[in-house]
PDB file of N, CA, C and O in Angstrom:
ATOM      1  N   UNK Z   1      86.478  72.279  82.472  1.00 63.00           N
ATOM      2  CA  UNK Z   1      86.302  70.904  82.839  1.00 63.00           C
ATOM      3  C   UNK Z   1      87.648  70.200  82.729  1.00 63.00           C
ATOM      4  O   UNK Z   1      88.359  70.278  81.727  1.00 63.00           O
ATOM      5  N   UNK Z   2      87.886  69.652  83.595  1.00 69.00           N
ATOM      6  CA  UNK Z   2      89.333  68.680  83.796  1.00 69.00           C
ATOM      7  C   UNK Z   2      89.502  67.990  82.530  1.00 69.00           C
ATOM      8  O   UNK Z   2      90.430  68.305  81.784  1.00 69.00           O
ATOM      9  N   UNK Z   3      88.496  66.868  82.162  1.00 65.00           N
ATOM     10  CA  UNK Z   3      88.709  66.081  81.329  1.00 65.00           C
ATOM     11  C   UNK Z   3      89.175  66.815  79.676  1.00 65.00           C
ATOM     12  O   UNK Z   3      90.016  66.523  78.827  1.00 65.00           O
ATOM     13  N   UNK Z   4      88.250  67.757  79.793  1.00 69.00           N
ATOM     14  CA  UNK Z   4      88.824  68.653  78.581  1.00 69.00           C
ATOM     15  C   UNK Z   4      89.918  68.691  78.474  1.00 69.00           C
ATOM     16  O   UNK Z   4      90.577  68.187  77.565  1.00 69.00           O
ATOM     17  N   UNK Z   5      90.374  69.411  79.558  1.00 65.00           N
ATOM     18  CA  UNK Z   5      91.857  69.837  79.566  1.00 65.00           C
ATOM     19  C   UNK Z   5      92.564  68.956  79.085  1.00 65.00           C
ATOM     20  O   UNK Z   5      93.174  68.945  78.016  1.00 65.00           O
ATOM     21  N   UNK Z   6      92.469  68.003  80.087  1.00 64.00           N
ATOM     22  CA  UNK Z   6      93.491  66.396  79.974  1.00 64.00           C
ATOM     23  C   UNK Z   6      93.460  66.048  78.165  1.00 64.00           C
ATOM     24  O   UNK Z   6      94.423  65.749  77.459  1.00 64.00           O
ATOM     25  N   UNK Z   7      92.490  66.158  77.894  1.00 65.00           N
ATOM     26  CA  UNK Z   7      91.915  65.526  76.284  1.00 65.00           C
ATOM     27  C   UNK Z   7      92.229  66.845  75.555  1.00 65.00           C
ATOM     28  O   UNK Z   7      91.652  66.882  74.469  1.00 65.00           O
ATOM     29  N   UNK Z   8      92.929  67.885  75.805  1.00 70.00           N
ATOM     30  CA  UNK Z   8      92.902  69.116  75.192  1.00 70.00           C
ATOM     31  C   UNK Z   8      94.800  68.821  74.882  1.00 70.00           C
ATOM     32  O   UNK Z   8      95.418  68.750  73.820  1.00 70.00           O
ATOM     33  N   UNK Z   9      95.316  68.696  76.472  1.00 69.00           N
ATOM     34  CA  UNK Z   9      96.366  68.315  76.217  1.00 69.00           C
ATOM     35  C   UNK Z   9      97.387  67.292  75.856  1.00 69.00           C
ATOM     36  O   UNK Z   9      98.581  67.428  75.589  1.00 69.00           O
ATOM     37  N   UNK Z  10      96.586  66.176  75.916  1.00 69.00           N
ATOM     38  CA  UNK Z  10      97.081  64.738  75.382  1.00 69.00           C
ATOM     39  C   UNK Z  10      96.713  65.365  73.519  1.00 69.00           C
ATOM     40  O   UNK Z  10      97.813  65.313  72.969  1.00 69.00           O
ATOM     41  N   UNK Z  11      96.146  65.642  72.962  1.00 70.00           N
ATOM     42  CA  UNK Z  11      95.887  66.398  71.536  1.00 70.00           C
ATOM     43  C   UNK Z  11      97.150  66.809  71.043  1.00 70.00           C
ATOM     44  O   UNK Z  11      97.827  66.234  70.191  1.00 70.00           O
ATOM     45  N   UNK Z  12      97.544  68.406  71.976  1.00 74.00           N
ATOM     46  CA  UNK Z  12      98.626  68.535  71.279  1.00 74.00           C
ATOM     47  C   UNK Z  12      99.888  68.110  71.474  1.00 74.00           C
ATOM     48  O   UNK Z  12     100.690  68.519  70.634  1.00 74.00           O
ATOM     49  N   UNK Z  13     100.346  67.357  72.395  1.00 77.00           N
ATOM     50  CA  UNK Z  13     101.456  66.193  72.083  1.00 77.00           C
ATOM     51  C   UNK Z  13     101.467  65.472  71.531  1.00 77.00           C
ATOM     52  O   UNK Z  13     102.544  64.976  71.201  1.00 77.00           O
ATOM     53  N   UNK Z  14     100.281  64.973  71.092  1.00 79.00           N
ATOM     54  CA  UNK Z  14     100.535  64.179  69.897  1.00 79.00           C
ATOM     55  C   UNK Z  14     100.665  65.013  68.441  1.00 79.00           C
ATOM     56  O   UNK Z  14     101.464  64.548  67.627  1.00 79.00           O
ATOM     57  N   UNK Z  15      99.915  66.226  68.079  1.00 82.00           N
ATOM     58  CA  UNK Z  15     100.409  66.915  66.952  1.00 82.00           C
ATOM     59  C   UNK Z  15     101.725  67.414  67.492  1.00 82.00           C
ATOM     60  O   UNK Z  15     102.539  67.267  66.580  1.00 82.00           O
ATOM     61  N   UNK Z  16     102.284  67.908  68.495  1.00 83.00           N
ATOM     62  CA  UNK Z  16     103.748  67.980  68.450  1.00 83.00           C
ATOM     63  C   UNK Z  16     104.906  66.749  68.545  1.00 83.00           C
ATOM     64  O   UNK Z  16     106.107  67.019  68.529  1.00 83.00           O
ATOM     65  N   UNK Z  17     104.470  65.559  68.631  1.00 80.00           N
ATOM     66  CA  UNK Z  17     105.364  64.806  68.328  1.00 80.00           C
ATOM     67  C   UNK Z  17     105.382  64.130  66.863  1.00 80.00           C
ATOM     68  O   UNK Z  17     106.367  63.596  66.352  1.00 80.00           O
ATOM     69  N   UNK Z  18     104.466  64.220  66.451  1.00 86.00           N
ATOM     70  CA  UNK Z  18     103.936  63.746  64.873  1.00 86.00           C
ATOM     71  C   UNK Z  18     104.591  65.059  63.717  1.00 86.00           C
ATOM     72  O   UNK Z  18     104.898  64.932  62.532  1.00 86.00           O
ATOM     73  N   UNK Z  19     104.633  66.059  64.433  1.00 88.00           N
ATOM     74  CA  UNK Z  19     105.670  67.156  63.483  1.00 88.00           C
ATOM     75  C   UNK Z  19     106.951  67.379  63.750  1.00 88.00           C
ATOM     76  O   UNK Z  19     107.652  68.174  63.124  1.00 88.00           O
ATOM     77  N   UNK Z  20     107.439  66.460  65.007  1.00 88.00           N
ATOM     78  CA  UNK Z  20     108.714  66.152  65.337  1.00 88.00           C
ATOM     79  C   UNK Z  20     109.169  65.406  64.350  1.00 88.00           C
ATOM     80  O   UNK Z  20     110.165  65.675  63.679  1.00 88.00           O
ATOM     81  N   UNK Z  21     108.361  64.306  64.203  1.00 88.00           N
ATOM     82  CA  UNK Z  21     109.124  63.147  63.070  1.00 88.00           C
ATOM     83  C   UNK Z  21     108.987  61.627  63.952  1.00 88.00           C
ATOM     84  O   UNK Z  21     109.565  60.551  63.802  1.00 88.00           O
ATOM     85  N   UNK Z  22     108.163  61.997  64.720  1.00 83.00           N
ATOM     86  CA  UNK Z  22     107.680  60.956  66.007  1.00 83.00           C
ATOM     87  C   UNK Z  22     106.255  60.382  65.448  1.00 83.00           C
ATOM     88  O   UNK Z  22     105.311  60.490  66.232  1.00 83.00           O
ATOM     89  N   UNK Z  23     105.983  59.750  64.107  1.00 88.00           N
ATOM     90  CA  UNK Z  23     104.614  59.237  64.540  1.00 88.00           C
ATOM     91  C   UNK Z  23     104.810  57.558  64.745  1.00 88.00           C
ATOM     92  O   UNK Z  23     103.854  56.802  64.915  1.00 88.00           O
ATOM     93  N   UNK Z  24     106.043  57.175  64.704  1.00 90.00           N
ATOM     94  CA  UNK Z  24     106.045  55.528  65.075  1.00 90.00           C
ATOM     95  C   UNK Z  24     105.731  55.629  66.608  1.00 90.00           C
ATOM     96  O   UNK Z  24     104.941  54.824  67.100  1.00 90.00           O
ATOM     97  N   UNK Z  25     106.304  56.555  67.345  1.00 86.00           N
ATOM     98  CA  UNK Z  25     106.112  56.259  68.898  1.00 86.00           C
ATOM     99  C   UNK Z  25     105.060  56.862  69.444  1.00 86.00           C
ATOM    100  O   UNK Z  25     104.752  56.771  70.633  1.00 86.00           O
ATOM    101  N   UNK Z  26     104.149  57.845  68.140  1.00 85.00           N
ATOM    102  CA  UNK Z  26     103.159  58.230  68.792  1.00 85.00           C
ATOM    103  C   UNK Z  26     102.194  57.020  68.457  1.00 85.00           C
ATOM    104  O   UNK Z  26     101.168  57.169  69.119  1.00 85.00           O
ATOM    105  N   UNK Z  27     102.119  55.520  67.435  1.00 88.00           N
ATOM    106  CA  UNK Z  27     101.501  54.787  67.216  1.00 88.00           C
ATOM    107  C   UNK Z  27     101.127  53.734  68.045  1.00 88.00           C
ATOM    108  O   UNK Z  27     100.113  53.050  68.179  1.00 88.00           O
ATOM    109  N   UNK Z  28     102.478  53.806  68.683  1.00 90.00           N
ATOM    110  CA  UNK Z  28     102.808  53.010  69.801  1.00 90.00           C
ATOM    111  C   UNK Z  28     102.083  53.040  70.627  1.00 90.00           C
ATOM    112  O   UNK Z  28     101.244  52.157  70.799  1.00 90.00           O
ATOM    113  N   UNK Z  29     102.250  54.401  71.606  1.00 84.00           N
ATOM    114  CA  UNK Z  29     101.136  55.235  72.665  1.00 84.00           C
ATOM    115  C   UNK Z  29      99.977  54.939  72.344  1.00 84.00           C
ATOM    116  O   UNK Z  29      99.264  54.572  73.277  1.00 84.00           O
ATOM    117  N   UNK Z  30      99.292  54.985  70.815  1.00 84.00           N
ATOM    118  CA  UNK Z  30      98.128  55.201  70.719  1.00 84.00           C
ATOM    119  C   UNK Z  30      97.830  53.158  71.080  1.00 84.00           C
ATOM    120  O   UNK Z  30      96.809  52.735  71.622  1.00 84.00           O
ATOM    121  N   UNK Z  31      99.125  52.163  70.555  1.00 89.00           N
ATOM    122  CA  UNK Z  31      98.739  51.007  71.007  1.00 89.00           C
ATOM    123  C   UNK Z  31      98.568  50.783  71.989  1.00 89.00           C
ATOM    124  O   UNK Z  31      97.712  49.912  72.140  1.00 89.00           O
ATOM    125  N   UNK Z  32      99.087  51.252  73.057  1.00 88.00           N
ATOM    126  CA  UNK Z  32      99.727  51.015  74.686  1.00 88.00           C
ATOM    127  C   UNK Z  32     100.462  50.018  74.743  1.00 88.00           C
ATOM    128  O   UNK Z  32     100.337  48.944  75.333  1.00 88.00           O
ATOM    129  N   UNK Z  33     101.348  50.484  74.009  1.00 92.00           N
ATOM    130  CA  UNK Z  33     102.930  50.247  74.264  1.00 92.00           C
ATOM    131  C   UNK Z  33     103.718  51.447  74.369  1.00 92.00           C
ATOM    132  O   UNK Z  33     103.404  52.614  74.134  1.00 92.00           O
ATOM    133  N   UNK Z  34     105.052  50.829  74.857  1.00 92.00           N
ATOM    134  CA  UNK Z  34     106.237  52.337  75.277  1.00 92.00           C
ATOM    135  C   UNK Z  34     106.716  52.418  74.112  1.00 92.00           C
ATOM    136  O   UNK Z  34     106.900  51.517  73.294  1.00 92.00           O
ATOM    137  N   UNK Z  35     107.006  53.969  74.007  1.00 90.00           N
ATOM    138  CA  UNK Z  35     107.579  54.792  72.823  1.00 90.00           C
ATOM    139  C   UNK Z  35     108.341  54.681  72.510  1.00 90.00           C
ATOM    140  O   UNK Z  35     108.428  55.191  71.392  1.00 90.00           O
ATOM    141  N   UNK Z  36     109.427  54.113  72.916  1.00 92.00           N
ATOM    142  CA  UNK Z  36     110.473  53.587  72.593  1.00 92.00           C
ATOM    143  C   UNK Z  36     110.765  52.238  72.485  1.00 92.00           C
ATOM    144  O   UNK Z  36     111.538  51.959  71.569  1.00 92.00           O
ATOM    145  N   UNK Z  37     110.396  51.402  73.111  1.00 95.00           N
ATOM    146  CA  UNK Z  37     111.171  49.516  73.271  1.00 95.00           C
ATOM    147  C   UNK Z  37     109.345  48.857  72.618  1.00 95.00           C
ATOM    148  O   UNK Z  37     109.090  47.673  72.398  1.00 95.00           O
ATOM    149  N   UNK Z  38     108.647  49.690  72.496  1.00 95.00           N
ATOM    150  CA  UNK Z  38     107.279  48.882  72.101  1.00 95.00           C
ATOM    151  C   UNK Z  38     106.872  47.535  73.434  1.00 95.00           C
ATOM    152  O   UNK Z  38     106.180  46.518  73.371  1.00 95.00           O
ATOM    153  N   UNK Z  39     107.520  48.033  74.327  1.00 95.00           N
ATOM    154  CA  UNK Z  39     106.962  46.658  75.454  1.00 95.00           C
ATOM    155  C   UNK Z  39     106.144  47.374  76.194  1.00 95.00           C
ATOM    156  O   UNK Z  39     105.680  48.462  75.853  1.00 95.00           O
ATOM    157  N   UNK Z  40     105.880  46.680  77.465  1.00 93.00           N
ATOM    158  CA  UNK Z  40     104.526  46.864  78.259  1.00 93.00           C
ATOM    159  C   UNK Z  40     104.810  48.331  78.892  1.00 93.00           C
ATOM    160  O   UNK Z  40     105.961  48.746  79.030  1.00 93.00           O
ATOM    161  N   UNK Z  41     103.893  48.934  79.190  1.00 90.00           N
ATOM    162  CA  UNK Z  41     103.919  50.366  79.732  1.00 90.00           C
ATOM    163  C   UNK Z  41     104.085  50.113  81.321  1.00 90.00           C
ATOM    164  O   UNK Z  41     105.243  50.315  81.687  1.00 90.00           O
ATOM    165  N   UNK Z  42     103.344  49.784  82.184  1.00 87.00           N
ATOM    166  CA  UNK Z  42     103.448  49.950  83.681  1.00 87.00           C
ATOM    167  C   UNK Z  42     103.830  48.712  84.582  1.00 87.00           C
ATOM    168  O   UNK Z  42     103.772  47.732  83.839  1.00 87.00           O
ATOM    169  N   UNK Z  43     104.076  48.449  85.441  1.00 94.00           N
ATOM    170  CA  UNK Z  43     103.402  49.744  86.181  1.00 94.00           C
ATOM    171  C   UNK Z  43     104.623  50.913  86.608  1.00 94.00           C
ATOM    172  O   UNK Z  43     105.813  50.625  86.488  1.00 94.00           O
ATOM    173  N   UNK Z  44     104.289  51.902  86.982  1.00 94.00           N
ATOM    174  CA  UNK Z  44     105.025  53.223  87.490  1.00 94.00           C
ATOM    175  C   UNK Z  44     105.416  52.949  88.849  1.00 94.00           C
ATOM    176  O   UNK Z  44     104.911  52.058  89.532  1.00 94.00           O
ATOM    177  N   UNK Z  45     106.596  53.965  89.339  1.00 94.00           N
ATOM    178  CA  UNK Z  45     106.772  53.859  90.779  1.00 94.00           C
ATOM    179  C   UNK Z  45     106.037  55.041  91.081  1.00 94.00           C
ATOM    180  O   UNK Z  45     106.011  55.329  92.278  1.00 94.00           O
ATOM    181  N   UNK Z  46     105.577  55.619  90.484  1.00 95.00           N
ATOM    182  CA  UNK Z  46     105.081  57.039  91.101  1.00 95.00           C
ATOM    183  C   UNK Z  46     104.159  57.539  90.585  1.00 95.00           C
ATOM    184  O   UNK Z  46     103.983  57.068  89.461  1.00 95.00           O
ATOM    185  N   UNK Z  47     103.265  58.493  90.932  1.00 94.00           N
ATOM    186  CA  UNK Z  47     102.874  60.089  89.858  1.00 94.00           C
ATOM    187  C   UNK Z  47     103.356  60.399  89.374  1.00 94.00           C
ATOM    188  O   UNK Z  47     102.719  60.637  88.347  1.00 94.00           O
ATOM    189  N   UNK Z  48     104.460  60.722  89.258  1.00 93.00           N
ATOM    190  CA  UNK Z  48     105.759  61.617  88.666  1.00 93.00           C
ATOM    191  C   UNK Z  48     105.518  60.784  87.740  1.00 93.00           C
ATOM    192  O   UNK Z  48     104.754  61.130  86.840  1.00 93.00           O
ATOM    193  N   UNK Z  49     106.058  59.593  87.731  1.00 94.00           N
ATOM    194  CA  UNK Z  49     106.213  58.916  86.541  1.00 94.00           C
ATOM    195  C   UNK Z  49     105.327  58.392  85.641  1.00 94.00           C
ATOM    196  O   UNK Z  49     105.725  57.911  84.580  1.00 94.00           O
ATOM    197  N   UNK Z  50     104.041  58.435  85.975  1.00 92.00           N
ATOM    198  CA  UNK Z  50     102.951  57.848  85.266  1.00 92.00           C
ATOM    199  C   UNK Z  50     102.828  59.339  84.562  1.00 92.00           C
ATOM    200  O   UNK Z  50     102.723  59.472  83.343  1.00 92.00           O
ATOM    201  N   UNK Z  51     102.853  60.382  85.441  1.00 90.00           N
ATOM    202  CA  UNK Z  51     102.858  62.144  84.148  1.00 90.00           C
ATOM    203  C   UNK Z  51     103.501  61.940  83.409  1.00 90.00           C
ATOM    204  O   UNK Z  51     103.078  62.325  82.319  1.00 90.00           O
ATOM    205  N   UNK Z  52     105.148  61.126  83.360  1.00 90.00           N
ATOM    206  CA  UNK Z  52     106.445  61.334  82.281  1.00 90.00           C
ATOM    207  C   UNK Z  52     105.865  60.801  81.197  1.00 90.00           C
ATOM    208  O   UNK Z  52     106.046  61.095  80.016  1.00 90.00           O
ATOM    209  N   UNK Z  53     104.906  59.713  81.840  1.00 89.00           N
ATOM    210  CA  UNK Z  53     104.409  58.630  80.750  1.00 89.00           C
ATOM    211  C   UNK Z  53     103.446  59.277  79.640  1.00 89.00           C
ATOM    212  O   UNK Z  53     103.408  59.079  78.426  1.00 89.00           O
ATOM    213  N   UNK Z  54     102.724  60.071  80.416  1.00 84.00           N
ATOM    214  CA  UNK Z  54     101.680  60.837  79.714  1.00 84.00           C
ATOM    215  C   UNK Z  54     102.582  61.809  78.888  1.00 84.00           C
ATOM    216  O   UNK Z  54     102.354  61.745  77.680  1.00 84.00           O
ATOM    217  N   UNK Z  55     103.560  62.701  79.260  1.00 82.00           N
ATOM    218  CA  UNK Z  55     103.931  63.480  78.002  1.00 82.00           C
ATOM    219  C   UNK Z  55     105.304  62.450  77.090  1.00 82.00           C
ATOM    220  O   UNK Z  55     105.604  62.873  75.974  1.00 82.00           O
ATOM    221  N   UNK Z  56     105.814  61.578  77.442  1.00 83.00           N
ATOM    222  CA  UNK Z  56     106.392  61.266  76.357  1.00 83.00           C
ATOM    223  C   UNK Z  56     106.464  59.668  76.076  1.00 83.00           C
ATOM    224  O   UNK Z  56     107.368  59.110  75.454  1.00 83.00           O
ATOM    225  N   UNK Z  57     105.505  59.141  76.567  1.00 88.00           N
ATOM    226  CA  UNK Z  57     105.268  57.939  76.358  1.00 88.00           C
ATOM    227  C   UNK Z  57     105.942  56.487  76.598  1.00 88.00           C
ATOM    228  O   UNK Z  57     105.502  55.370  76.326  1.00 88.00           O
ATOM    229  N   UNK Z  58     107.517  57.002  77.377  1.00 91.00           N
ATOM    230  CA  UNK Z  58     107.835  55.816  77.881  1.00 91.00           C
ATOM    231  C   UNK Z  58     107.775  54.848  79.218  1.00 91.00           C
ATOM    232  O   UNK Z  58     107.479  55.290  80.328  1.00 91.00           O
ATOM    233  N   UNK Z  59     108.065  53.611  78.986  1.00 95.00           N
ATOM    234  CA  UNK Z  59     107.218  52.703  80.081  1.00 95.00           C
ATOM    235  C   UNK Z  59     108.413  53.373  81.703  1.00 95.00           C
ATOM    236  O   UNK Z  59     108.963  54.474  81.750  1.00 95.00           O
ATOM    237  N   UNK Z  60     108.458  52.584  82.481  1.00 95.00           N
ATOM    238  CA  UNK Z  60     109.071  52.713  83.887  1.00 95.00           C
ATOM    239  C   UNK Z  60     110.919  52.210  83.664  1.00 95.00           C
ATOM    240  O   UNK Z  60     111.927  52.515  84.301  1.00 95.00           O
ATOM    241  N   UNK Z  61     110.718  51.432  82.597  1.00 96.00           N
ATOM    242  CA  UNK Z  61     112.174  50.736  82.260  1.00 96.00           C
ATOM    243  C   UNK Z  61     113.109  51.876  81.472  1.00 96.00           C
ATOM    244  O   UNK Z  61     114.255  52.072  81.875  1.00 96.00           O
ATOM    245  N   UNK Z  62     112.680  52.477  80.553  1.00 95.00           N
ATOM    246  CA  UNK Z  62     112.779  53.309  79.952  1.00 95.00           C
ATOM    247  C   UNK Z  62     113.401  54.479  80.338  1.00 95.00           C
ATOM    248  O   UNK Z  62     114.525  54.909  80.078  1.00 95.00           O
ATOM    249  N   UNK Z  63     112.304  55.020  81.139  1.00 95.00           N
ATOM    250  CA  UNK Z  63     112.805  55.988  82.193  1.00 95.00           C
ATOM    251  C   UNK Z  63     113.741  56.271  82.558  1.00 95.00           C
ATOM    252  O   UNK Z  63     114.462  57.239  82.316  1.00 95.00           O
ATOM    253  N   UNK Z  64     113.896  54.892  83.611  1.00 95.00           N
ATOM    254  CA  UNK Z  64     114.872  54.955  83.596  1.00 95.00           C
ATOM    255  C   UNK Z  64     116.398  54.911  83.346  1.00 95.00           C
ATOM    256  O   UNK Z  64     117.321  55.239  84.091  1.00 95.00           O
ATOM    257  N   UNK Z  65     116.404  54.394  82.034  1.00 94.00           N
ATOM    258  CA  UNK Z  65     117.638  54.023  81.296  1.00 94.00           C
ATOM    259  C   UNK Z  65     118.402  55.772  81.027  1.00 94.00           C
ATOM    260  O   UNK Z  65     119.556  56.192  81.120  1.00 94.00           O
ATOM    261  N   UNK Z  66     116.923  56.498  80.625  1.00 94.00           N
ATOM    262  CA  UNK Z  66     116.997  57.888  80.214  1.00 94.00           C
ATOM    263  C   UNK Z  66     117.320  58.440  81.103  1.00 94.00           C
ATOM    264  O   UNK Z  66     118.355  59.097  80.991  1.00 94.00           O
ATOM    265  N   UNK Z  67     116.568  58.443  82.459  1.00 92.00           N
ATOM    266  CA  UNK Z  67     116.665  59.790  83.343  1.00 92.00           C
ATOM    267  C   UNK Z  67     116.970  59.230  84.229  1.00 92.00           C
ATOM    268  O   UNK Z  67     116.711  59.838  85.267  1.00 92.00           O
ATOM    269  N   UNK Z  68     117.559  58.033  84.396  1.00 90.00           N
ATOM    270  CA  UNK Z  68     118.279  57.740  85.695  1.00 90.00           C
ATOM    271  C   UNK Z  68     117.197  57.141  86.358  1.00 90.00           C
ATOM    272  O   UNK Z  68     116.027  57.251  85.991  1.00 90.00           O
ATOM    273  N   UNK Z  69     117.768  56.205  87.799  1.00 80.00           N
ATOM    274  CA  UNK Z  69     116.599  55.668  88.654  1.00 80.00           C
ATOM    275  C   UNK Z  69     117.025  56.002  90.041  1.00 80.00           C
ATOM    276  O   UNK Z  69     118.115  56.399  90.451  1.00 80.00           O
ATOM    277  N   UNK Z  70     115.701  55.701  90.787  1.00 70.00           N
ATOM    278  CA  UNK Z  70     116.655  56.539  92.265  1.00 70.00           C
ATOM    279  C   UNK Z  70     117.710  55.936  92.810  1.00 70.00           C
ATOM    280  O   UNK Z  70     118.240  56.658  93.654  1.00 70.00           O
ATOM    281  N   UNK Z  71     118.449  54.464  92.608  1.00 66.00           N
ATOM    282  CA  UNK Z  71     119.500  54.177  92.480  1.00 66.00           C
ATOM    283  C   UNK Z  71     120.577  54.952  91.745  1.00 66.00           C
ATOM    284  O   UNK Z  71     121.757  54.621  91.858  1.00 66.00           O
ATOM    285  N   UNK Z  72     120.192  55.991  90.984  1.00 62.00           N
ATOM    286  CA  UNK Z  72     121.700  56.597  91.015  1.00 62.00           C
ATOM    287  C   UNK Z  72     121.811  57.714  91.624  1.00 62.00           C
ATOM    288  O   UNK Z  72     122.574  58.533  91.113  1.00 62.00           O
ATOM    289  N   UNK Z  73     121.214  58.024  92.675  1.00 55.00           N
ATOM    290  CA  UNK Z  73     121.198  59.327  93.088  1.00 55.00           C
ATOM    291  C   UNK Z  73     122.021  59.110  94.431  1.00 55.00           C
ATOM    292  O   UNK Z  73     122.262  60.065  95.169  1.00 55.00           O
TER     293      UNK Z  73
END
């Protein structure tokens, strides 16, 4: 079942970021806020990016500070 999965794998990112030394930004996530700046999460420009969101919890601003935006390409 999909939802399993999804709920199988949202599980262990959070026990792997909580044994990282990550449970402030996993508290965050669990608020819906971004993992990093604690501000608003969306909206996304994409799929892509609403997945990034799902494994590491930061909003669209974020992102891109980290991984670049399609302005720098």
């Amino acid at each position: 079942n999909l939802m399993m999965i999804l709920l199988m794998e949202t599980m262990m990112n959070r026990d792997i970021m909580i044994a990282a030394g990550l449970s402030k930004a996993v508290e965050r996530v669990e608020a819906g806020v971004c993992s990093t700046c604690a501000g608003e999460v969306g909206p996304f420009k994409d799929d892509f990016n609403r997945k990034e969101y799902q494994i590491g919890g930061m909003c669209q601003t974020c992102q891109d500070k980290v991984f670049g935006s399609e302005e720098d390409y």
